[in-house]
Each structure stands twice: as structure tokens, then as C-alpha cells.
XYZ file of C-alpha atoms in Angstrom:
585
model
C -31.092 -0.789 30.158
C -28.117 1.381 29.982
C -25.625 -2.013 30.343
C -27.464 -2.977 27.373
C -27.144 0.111 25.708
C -23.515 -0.034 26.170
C -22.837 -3.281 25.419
C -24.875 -3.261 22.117
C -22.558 -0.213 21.272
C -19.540 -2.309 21.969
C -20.641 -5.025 19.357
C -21.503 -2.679 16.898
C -17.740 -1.073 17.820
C -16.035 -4.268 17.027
C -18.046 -5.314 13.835
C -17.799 -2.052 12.062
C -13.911 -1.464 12.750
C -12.948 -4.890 11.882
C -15.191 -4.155 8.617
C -14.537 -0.714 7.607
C -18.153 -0.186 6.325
C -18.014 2.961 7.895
C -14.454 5.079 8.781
C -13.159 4.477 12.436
C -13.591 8.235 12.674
C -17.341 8.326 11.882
C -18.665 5.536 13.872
C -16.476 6.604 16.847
C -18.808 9.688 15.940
C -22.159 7.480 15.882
C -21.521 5.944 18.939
C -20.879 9.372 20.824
C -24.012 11.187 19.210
C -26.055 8.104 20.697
C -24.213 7.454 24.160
C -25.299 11.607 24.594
C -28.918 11.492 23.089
C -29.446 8.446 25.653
C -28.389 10.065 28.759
C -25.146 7.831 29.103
C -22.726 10.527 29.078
C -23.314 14.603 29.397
C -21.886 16.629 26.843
C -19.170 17.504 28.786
C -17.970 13.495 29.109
C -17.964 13.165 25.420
C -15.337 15.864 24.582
C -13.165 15.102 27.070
C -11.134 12.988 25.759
C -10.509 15.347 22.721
C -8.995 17.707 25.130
C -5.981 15.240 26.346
C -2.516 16.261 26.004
C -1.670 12.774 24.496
C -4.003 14.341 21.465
C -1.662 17.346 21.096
C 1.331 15.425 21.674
C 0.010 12.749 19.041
C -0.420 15.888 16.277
C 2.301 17.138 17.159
C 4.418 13.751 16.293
C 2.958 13.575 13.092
C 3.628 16.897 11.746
C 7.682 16.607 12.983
C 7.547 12.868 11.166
C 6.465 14.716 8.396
C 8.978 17.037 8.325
C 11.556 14.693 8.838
C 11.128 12.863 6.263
C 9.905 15.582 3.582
C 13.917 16.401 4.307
C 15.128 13.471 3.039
C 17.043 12.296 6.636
C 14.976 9.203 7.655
C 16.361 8.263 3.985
C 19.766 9.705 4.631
C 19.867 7.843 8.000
C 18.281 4.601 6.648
C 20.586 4.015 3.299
C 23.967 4.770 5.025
C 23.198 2.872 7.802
C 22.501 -0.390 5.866
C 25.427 0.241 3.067
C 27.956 -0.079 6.080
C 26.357 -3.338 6.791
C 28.485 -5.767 4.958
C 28.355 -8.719 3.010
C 27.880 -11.428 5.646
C 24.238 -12.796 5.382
C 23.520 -13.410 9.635
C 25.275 -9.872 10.447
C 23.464 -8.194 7.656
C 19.782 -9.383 9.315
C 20.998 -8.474 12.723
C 22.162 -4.902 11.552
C 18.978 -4.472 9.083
C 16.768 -5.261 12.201
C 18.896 -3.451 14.294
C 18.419 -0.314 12.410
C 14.631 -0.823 11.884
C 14.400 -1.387 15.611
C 16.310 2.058 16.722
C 14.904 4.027 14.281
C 10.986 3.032 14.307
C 11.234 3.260 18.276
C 11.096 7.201 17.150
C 9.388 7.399 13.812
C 6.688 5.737 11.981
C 7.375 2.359 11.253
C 5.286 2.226 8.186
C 7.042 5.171 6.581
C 10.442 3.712 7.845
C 9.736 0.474 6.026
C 9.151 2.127 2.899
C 12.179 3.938 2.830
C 14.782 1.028 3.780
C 13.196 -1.455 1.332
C 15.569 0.109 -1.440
C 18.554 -0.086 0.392
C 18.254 -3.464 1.678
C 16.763 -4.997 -2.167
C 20.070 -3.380 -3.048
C 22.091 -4.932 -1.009
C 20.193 -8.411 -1.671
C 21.153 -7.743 -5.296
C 24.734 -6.808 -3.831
C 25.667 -9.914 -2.144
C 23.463 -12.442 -4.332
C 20.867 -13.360 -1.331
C 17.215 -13.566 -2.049
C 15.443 -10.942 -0.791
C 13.113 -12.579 0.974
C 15.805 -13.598 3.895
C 15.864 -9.956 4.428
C 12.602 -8.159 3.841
C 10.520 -9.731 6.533
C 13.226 -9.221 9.395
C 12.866 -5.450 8.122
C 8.934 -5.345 8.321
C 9.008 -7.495 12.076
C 11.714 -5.329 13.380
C 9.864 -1.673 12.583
C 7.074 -3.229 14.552
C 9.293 -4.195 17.151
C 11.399 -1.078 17.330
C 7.706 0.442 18.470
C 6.997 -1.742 21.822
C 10.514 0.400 23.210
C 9.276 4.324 23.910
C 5.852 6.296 24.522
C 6.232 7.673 20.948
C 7.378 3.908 18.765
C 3.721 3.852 18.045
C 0.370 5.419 18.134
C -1.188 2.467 19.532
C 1.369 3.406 22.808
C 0.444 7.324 23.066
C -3.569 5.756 22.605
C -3.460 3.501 25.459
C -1.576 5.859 27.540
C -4.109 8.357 26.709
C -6.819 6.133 28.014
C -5.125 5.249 31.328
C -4.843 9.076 31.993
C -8.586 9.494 31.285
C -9.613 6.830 33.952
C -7.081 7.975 36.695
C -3.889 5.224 36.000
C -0.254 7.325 35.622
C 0.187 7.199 32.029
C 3.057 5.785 30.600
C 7.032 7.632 30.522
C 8.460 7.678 27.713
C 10.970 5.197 28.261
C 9.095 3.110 30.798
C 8.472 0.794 28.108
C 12.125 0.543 27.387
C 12.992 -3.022 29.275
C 10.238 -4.518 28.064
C 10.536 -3.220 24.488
C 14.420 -4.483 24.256
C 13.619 -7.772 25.432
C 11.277 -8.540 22.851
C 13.569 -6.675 19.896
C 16.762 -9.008 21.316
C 14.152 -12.071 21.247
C 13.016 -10.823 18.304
C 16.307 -10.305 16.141
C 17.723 -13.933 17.696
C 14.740 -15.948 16.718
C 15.043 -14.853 13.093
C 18.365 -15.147 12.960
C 17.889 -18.448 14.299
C 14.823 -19.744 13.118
C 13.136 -17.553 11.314
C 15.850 -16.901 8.412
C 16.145 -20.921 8.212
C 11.974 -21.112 7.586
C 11.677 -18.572 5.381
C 11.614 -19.881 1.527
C 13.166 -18.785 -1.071
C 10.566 -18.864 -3.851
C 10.545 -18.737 -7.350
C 14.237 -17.271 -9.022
C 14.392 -13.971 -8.833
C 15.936 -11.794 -11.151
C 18.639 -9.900 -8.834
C 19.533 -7.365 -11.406
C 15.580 -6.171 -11.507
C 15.337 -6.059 -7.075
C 15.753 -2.659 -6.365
C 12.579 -1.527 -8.698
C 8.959 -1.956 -8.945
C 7.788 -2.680 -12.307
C 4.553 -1.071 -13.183
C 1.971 -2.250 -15.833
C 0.612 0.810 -17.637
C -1.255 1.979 -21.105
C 0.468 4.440 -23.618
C -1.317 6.033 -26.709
C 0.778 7.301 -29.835
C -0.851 10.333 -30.985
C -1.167 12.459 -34.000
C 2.205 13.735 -35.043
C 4.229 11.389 -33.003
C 7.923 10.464 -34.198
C 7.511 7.232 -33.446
C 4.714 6.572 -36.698
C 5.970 4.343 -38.191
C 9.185 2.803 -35.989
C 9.582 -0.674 -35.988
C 8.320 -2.007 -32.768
C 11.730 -3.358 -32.032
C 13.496 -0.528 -33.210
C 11.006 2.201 -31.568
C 12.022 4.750 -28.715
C 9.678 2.406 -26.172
C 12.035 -0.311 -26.761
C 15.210 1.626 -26.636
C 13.814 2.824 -22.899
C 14.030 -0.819 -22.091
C 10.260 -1.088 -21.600
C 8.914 -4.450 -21.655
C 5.610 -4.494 -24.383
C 3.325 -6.642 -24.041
C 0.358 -6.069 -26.624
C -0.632 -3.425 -29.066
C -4.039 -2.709 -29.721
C -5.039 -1.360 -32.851
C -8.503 0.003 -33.693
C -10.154 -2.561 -31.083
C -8.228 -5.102 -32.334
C -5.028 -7.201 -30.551
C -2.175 -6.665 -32.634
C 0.552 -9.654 -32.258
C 4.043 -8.379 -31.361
C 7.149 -8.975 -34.169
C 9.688 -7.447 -35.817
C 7.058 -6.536 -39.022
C 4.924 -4.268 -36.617
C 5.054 -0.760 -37.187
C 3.811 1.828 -34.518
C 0.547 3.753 -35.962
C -1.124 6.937 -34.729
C -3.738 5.889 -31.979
C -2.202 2.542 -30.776
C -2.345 1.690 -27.462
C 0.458 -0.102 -25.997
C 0.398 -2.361 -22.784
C 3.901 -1.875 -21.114
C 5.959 -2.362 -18.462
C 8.536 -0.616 -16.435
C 9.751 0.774 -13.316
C 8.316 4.511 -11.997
C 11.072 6.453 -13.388
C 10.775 5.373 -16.776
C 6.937 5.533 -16.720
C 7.992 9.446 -15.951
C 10.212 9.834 -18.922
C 7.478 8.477 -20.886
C 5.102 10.816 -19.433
C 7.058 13.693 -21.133
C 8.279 12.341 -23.945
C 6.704 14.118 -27.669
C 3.760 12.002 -29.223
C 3.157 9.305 -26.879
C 1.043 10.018 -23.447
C -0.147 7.250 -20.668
C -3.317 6.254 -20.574
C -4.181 5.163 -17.081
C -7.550 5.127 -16.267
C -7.812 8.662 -18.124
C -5.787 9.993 -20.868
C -3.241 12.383 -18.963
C -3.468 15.824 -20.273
C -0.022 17.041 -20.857
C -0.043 20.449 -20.214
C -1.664 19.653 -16.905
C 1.190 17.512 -15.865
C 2.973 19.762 -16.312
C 1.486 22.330 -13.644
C 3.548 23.125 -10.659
C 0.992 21.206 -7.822
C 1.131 18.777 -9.671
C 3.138 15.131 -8.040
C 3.229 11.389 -8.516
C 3.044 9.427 -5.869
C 2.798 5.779 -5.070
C -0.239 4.313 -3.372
C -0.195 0.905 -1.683
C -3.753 -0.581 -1.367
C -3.985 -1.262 2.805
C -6.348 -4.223 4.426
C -10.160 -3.196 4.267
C -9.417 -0.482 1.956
C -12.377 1.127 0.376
C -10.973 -0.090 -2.644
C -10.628 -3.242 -3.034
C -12.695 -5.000 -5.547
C -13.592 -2.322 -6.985
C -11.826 -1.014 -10.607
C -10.772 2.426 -10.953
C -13.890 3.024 -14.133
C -16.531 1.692 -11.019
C -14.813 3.891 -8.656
C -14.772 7.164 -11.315
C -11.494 7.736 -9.585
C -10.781 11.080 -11.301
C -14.547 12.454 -11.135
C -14.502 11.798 -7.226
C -10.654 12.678 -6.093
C -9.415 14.285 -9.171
C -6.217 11.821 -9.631
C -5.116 10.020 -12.424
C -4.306 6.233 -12.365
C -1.497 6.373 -14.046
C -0.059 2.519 -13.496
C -0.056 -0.359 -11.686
C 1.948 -2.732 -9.849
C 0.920 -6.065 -8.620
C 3.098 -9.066 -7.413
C 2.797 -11.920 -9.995
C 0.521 -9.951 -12.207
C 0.426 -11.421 -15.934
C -2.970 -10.532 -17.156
C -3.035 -7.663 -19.579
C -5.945 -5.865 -19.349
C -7.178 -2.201 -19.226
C -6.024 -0.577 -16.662
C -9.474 1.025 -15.551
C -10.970 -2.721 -15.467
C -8.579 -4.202 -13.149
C -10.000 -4.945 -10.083
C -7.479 -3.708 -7.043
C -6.188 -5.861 -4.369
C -4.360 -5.931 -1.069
C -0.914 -5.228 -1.224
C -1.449 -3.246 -4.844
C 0.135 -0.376 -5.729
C -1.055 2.581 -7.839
C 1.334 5.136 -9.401
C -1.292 8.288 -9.091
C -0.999 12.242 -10.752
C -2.647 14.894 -9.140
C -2.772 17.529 -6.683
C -0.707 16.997 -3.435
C -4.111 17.104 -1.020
C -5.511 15.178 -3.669
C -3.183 12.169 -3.003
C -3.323 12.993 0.878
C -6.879 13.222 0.840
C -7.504 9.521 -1.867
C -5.232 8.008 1.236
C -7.209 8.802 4.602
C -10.505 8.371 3.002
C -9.593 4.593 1.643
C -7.368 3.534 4.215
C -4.260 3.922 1.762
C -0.720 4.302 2.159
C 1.536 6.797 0.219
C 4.569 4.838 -0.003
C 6.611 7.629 -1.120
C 6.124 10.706 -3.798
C 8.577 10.354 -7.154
C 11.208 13.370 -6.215
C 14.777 14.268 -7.350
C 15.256 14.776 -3.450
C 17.276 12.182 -2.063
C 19.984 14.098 0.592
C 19.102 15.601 3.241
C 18.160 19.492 4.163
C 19.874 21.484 6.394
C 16.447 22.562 7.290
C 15.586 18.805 7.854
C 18.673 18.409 10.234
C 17.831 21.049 12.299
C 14.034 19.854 12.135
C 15.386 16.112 13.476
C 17.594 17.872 16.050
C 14.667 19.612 17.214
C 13.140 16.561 17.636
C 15.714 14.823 19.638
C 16.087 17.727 21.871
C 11.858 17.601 22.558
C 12.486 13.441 23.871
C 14.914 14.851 25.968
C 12.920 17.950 27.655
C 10.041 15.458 27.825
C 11.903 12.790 29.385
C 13.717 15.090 31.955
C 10.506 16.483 33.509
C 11.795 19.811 32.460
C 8.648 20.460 29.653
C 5.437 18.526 29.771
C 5.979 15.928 26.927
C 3.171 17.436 24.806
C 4.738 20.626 24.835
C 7.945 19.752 24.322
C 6.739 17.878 20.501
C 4.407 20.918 19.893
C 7.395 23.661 20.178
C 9.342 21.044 17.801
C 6.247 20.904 15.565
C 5.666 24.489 15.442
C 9.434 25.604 15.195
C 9.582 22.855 12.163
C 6.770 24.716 10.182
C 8.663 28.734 11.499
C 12.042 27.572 9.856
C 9.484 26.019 6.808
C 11.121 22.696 7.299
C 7.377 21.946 6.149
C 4.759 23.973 5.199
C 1.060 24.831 6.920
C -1.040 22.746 4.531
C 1.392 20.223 4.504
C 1.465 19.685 8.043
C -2.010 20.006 8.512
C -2.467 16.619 6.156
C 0.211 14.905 7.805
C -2.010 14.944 10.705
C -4.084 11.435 11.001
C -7.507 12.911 12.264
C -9.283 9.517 12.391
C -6.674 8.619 15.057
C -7.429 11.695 16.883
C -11.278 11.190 17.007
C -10.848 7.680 17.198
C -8.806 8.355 20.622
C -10.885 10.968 22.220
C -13.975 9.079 21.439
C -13.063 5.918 22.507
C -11.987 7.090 25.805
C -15.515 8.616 26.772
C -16.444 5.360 25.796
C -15.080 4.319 28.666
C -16.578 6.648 30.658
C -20.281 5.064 29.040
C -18.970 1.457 30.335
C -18.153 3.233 33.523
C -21.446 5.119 34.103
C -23.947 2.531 33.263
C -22.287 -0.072 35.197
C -21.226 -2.321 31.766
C -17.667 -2.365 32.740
C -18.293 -3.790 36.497
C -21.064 -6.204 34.398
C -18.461 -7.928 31.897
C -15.453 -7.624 34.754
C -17.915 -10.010 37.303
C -18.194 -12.255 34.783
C -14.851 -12.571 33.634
C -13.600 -12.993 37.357
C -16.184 -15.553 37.527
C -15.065 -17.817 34.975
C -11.639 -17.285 35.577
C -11.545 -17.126 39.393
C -9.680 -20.665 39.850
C -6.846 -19.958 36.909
C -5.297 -16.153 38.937
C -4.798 -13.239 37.531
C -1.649 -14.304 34.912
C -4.188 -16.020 32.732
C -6.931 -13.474 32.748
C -4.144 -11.135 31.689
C -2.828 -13.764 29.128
C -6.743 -13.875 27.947
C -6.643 -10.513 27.647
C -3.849 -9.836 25.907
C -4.376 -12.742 23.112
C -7.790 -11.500 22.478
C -5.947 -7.891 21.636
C -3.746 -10.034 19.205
C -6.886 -11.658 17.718
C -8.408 -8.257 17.398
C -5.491 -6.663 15.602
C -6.222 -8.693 12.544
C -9.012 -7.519 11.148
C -9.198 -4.192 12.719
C -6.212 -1.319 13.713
C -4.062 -1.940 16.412
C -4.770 0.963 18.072
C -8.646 0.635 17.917
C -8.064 -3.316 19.107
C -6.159 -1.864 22.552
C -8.794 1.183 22.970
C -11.696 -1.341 23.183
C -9.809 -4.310 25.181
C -8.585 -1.546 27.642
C -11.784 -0.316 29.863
C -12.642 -4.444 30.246
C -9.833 -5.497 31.248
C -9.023 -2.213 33.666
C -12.144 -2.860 35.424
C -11.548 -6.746 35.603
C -8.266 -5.571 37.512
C -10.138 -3.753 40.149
C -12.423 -6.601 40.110
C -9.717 -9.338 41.047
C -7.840 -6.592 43.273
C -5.078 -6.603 41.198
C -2.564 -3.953 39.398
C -4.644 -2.895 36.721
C -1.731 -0.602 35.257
C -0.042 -4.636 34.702
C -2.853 -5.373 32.191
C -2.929 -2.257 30.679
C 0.735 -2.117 29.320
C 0.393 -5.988 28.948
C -2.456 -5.110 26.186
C -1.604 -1.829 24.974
C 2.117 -4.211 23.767
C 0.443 -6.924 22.760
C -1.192 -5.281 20.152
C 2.087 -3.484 18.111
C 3.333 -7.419 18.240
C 1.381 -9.677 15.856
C 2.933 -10.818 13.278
C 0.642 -13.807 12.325
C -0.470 -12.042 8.685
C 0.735 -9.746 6.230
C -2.339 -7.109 7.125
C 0.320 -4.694 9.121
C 0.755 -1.774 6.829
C 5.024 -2.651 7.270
C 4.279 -6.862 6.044
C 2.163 -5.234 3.101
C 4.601 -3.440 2.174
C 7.747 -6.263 1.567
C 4.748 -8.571 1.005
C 5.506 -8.065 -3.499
C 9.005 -7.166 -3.278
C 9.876 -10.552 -1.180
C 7.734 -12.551 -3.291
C 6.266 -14.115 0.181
C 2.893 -16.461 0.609
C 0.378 -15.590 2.985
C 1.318 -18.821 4.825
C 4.636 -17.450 5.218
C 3.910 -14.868 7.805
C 1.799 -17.881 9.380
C 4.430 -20.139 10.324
C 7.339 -17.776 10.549
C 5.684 -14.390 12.303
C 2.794 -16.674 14.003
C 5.851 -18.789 15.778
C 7.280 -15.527 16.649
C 4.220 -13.971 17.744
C 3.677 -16.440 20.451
C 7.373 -15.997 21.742
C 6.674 -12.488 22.346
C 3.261 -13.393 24.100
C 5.137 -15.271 26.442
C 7.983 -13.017 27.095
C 5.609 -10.149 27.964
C 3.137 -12.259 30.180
C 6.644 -13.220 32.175
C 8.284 -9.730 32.243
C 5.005 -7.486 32.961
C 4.798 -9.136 36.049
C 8.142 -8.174 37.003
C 8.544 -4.602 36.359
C 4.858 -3.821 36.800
C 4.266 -6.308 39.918
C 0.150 -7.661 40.180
């Protein structure tokens, strides 16, 4: 009854995540409040997991991320880096994915992404190469960078969590490091190779126009406005270089010439890139739109920010408009603009319906924004600040951070306390502040860790993970241990598309453990074998990092088919040869 129980629970597990009906966080919840009301676990064997050092460690990461790059040196490090590159198209790629790799083997590799797609579109402008030749080596390499320390990703610091919970020695932080370079030198000589030779250049793209995203937005000229009565071509709109594309006059579509004069209460439909949407914000007698007219004087508040939202896969969001949503009512932002890839349609803003891979430009309170993205599975690509150097503070901050790999990696701290004395002297020196690092803090990944591994302590009790291991021995007891690991690892892969990578390895893990035992093999070989599969498919554009170049690079979704599914494989087969060898079965 209790196999049943458990294995019911597992289902439900995998449907759910992979459909986001519910938050990760919440049915992680669920499936703890029922594994306790049926006996399966005590109270004690639920928590447990929330009391792992890998959950400090993980907070701990986040906030000194945070404060990192609140300082402006991921940026710093990111843009000089690439401008030393040069103009030479096969040692810019290497060097771009060189960079990514290094630096997303510390920090997040979604944030890092963001940050370098600037520098690199400038560069593409620079040297007259399409963008596209460079964008997706970016995205692959920040996932690659991960697969090299403890700390490249939270899918790592999750699985080694796990392996501590059921007795394995979790993993170092650089334990991962042969591994991890083998697959970033395969990585950056297949795209320099064959990847850069498959990957089309679509459509002509404007090079002056590649360092910006141009936003479609809604401005209203009010009562009083110096622009009554400027010619459209002659207006201050035009003279900002803003691209209009319809006028709407008292309900009616006004068509666009030389003979039409700007009256109080038209609505414009224009388009521009973030900065200019924020001169027009402020400029006398015009306001945006959005979804909401944007109150002026509130804009003007001090907590008030704009920030850029991408829309992430199985977002909350998507299908739905921002009038069906009531997005100010329920998080109190404003939809200010939008950007979509290819987007020609010219429609109210409030009646578009979002998509993956959008982008919102959103007004409102900082926890506002924070809040919008953890409750819809968003991604704040970056706040619109005058900040662009770094902080002395920030230095310090990263040097901090540096010295807490080294005390970890030495033995001479435990590795959680070495990041929490780097997160904690971060907020002392106010490198960031409280609230802020409180929100920097993913909580979902927290409770999705700690409740996934007395999960595994459920499969354990009731017998569920000694159930599926027999069976999978069974059917695979002529083929060895190689391909049950190889089964293993490509159902991670398959996992990690329609569900996080880190929730993919946390419900793979306790199966395949136990089918170890089963077979009397390693079972720290399949654990690292999974827990690196899943940072390494590249088959879609759903990673967060492909979502991001995804507009900007003007790609297909068939495009990270044939050339990140191609690469995908390599890197199955590199680490089904090399676990093996430095974790023996």
C-alpha cells in the first residue's frame, strides 16, 4: 500500500512540475503534508532536509550573486573581457565561450547571459557578423561553464544535497572540475567546428539597431501638451527617433502623413528602445499608456524602478493578456511596453496575449518586480540604471567571494560557512541591503530541495525505491551497468524539458541510487552522471540562457534542434565515457 502510495506521489511529482499548474514549492508542500498524514515519514523525516548545510550554502550563494552584480562587476568583468576579444570571427566564439564558461562556473548563468548579450551584439555590429554566429555559443557556454564546480549551478549544490541526505560523500567543489572541462573544451570545439557552420543566418539584420531591444508601447498626448498641434513628422516623438506606427483618434485609426497634426487625447502606437521609452516617460504632455495610464507623479517616487521581464517556459503567464491578468490590481506594476521578436501586429497593449521568450518593460515597486518574477516563473533580465562601473563596495563583495571558494575548498571552513560569512559581511559593508537580499533568495529552490530529499526517504521507507530498482535490474540485467546509467541519465535530459533541471535530477536521483545498490555497483557513478546530465541539454530554447538570445539572434526553434540537440548527444557520450573513469563502477 505504501509502494503505491509513493509511487502515485511520484507521478503526480512529474506531471505537475513539468506543468506548472501548481508552483514547485507548493506541491513539494502537498506531497510532504500527505507522505506525513499517511504514516510514510514522521515529522521529524520531513524537515530534514530543510536543515542541510547545502540549503544555507545555496542562500547564501544567492544573496553574494546578488550583490555582485547589484555592483555592477559581473558587467565590468563581462564587457572588458569581450572588447579585448578582437575582430577575428573563430577567436571571437572561442573567447566569448571562454568567458561564459569561467565566469558562469561561479555565478548564475542566467544572469551572466543577460549581461554579456550587449557586449557581444556590439561587437557583432563591430565586425559586421550576424549575431546569431555568436549568441548561441554565449547561451551553450553559461550552461557549460556550470558542469565545472559545486557552485556553477543549483542543480549541482541540489544533487549534492541529496547524496548527503542518503549517506553518499557529497560532492567537492572542484571534484567536478575534469569532467566539467572536458565537456566546455568539447563544447567550444564543436561549435567552432560545426556548430558555427550550421547555424543560419536569417533574415538581414539591421547591424546599426543590434545592441537594443525595441519595445512596442502606447503614448497619450494630454491636455496642455506642446506637442498640440506638431506635425507628425515634425513632432518631438519623431525627433526622438521613435518609430510610429498608428494614431488613434477618438476610437478611430488615424492614417500616418505629413498632413497629421497631433491632438489632445491621441494615442500613439510606437516604437523604441528602453531608454527612449524613459525619456518619454518624463517628457511634459505626453505619458505611456501600458496596460494603465502611468501616473506621473508616482513615477516619479523614489521606490519606484523599471525593470525588464522576460516571459520563462510554463510561466503563469502565457496566454493570458495583461487586462485578463489585472496585472496592476494583483502585483501593483505597470506594463509599460513590450518586446517581442518579429512582432508586427499593432494592437493594445493590455490585449496582447504574452508568449515565451517575451519581454515586458514593468514600473513599480522593487519587491513588486521581485515578487511578479517568483510567482510566474519570470526572469528580471536587468533593472534600467545609470550604474554601469563597478563599486568599490562590489569589489570587495566579489573578493569576499573568491576568498569563501578558497576557505571552502581548503578544508579550512565548512563550505556553507565560508559563503554565509561572505553573504553576511556583503549585507555589514551594505554591498546590498536586508530586503534586497532576502528577495534574491530563490525559496522555491529551497523547499523544492529539502522536500524532495525526504522524498527520498518515503521511497526508502515504504520499500518503492528497492520496488522500481528490481525492476529496472531486471530488464536491464543482460546490457551492465553503463547502459542503465546511460538510461538514466537520458531520461534526466528528457525530463529537463518540460520541467527545471534541478527538479528533473532530484526525482531521477533516489531511482537510480537504489538501482546502484541493486546491481552492486558505485552508486556515487550514477549520481554525478545524472546530477551533469541535467545542466547539459541543449535540444530547445526552454533554458532560461537560450530564451534569452532566442529574439536578439533571430533563431528558429529548429535551430537549437539540430545544432544544441547534435551537441547534446556529444556531451552524453563524453560523460557516460569519463564517469567511469574518475568515479570507477
Amino acid at each position: 500500500m505504501e509502494i503505491a502510495i509513493v509511487l502515485i506521489l511520484l507521478a503526480a511529482a512529474i506531471t505537475l512540475f513539468s506543468l506548472e499548474v501548481l508552483s514547485v514549492d507548493i506541491v513539494t508542500l502537498l506531497i510532504l503534508f500527505v507522505l506525513i498524514v499517511s504514516g510514510i515519514i514522521s515529522v521529524q523525516e520531513a524537515y530534514t532536509g530543510f536543515g542541510s548545510d547545502f540549503i544555507v550554502m545555496l542562500a547564501a550563494i544567492f544573496v553574494i550573486g546578488a550583490a555582485i552584480e547589484e555592483n555592477g562587476i559581473l558587467e565590468v568583468l563581462g564587457r572588458e573581457a569581450v572588447r579585448r576579444l578582437g575582430k577575428n570571427v573563430f577567436v571571437l566564439t572561442a573567447g566569448i565561450m571562454g568567458i561564459s564558461i569561467v565566469l558562469s562556473a561561479f555565478m548564475n548563468n542566467t544572469t551572466l547571459t543577460a549581461l554579456l548579450i550587449a557586449p557581444v551584439m556590439s561587437i557583432s555590429r563591430y565586425i559586421k557578423v550576424n549575431p546569431s554566429k555568436l549568441l548561441m555559443p554565449l547561451a551553450f557556454a553559461s550552461l557549460l561553464g556550470g558542469t565545472c564546480t559545486l557552485i556553477g549551478t543549483s542543480t549541482n549544490v541540489a544533487g549534492a544535497a541529496y547524496m548527503s541526505s542518503v549517506g553518499l560523500v557529497p560532492i567537492s567543489m572542484f571534484e567536478l572540475l575534469p569532467l566539467g572541462l572536458a565537456l566546455c573544451v568539447a563544447g567550444i570545439v564543436y561549435m567552432l567546428f560545426v556548430g558555427r557552420k550550421i547555424i543560419p543566418e536569417r533574415g538581414k539584420v539591421n547591424l546599426a539597431e543590434l545592441p537594443e531591444r525595441f519595445y512596442l508601447s502606447e503614448a497619450r498626448i494630454l491636455s496642455g501638451s506642446p506637442m498640440i498641434g506638431q506635425s507628425v513628422y515634425k513632432s518631438d516623438l519623431y525627433r526622438m527617433e521613435f518609430k510610429i506606427h498608428r494614431i488613434v483618434r477618438r476610437g478611430v485609426k488615424i492614417k500616418i502623413d505629413a498632413s497629421v497634426y497631433l491632438q489632445e487625447g491621441d494615442t500613439l502606437f510606437v516604437e523604441g528602445n528602453a531608454k527612449k521609452l524613459l525619456k518619454l516617460k518624463d517628457k511634459e504632455g505626453i505619458d505611456i499608456v501600458g496596460d494603465t495610464l502611468v501616473n506621473k507623479e508616482e513615477t516619479r517616487e523614489k521606490d519606484q524602478h523599471i525593470a525588464e521581464v522576460l516571459i520563462n517556459k510554463n510561466s503563469r503567464l502565457i496566454n493570458q493578456t495583461l487586462r485578463t491578468n489585472e496585472f496592476k490590481r494583483r502585483w501593483g506594476l505597470v506594463g509599460l511596453a513590450l518586446h517581442r521578436p518579429g512582432k508586427k501586429d499593432i494592437v493594445e497593449l493590455k490585449n496582447i496575449p504574452l508568449q515565451m521568450g517575451d519581454i515586458l518593460l514593468v514600473q513599480g515597486r522593487s519587491e513588486d518586480i521581485s515578487y511578479l518574477a517568483k510567482a510566474n516563473n519570470l526572469i528580471v533580465v536587468g533593472e534600467m540604471r545609470h550604474k554601469i562601473n563597478a563599486t568599490r563596495r562590489g569589489w570587495f563583495t566579489f573578493g569576499l567571494f573568491i576568498l569563501a571558494i578558497i576557505l571552502g575548498s581548503a578544508g579550512i571552513l565548512p563550505v556553507s560557512a565560508a559563503f554565509m560569512m561572505a553573504a553576511v559581511m556583503s549585507v555589514v559593508i551594505r554591498a546590498i541591503d536586508t530586503q534586497t537580499a532576502y528577495r534574491a533568495i530563490d525559496w522555491r529552490l529551497l523547499v523544492l530541495i529539502g522536500g524532495m530529499t525526504a522524498f527520498g526517504i518515503a521511497m526508502k521507507n515504504s520499500g518503492a525505491d528497492v520496488f522500481l530498482a528490481d525492476m529496472i535490474a531486471s530488464v536491464f540485467e543482460s546490457s551492465g551497468p553503463l547502459w542503465v546509467m546511460a538510461s538514466f541519465m537520458v531520461l534526466t535530459v528528457v525530463l529537463t524539458q518540460p520541467m527545471s533541471n534541478a527538479a528533473a535530477a532530484l526525482v531521477v536521483l533516489p531511482i537510480a541510487i537504489q538501482t546502484a545498490q541493486v546491481m552492486d555497483v558505485n552508486p556515487r557513478s550514477f549520481a554525478i552522471s545524472i546530477i551533469v546530465s541535467a545542466s547539459i541539454s541543449m535540444i530547445t530554447p526552454f533554458e532560461p540562457s537560450c530564451i534569452l538570445v532566442y529574439g536578439p539572434g533571430n533563431y528558429k526553434f529548429f535551430d537549437f534542434v539540430r545544432v544544441g540537440g547534435l551537441l547534446t548527444i556529444l556531451l552524453l557520450v563524453i560523460i557516460w565515457l569519463m564517469v567511469p573513469v574518475f568515479w570507477p563502477l
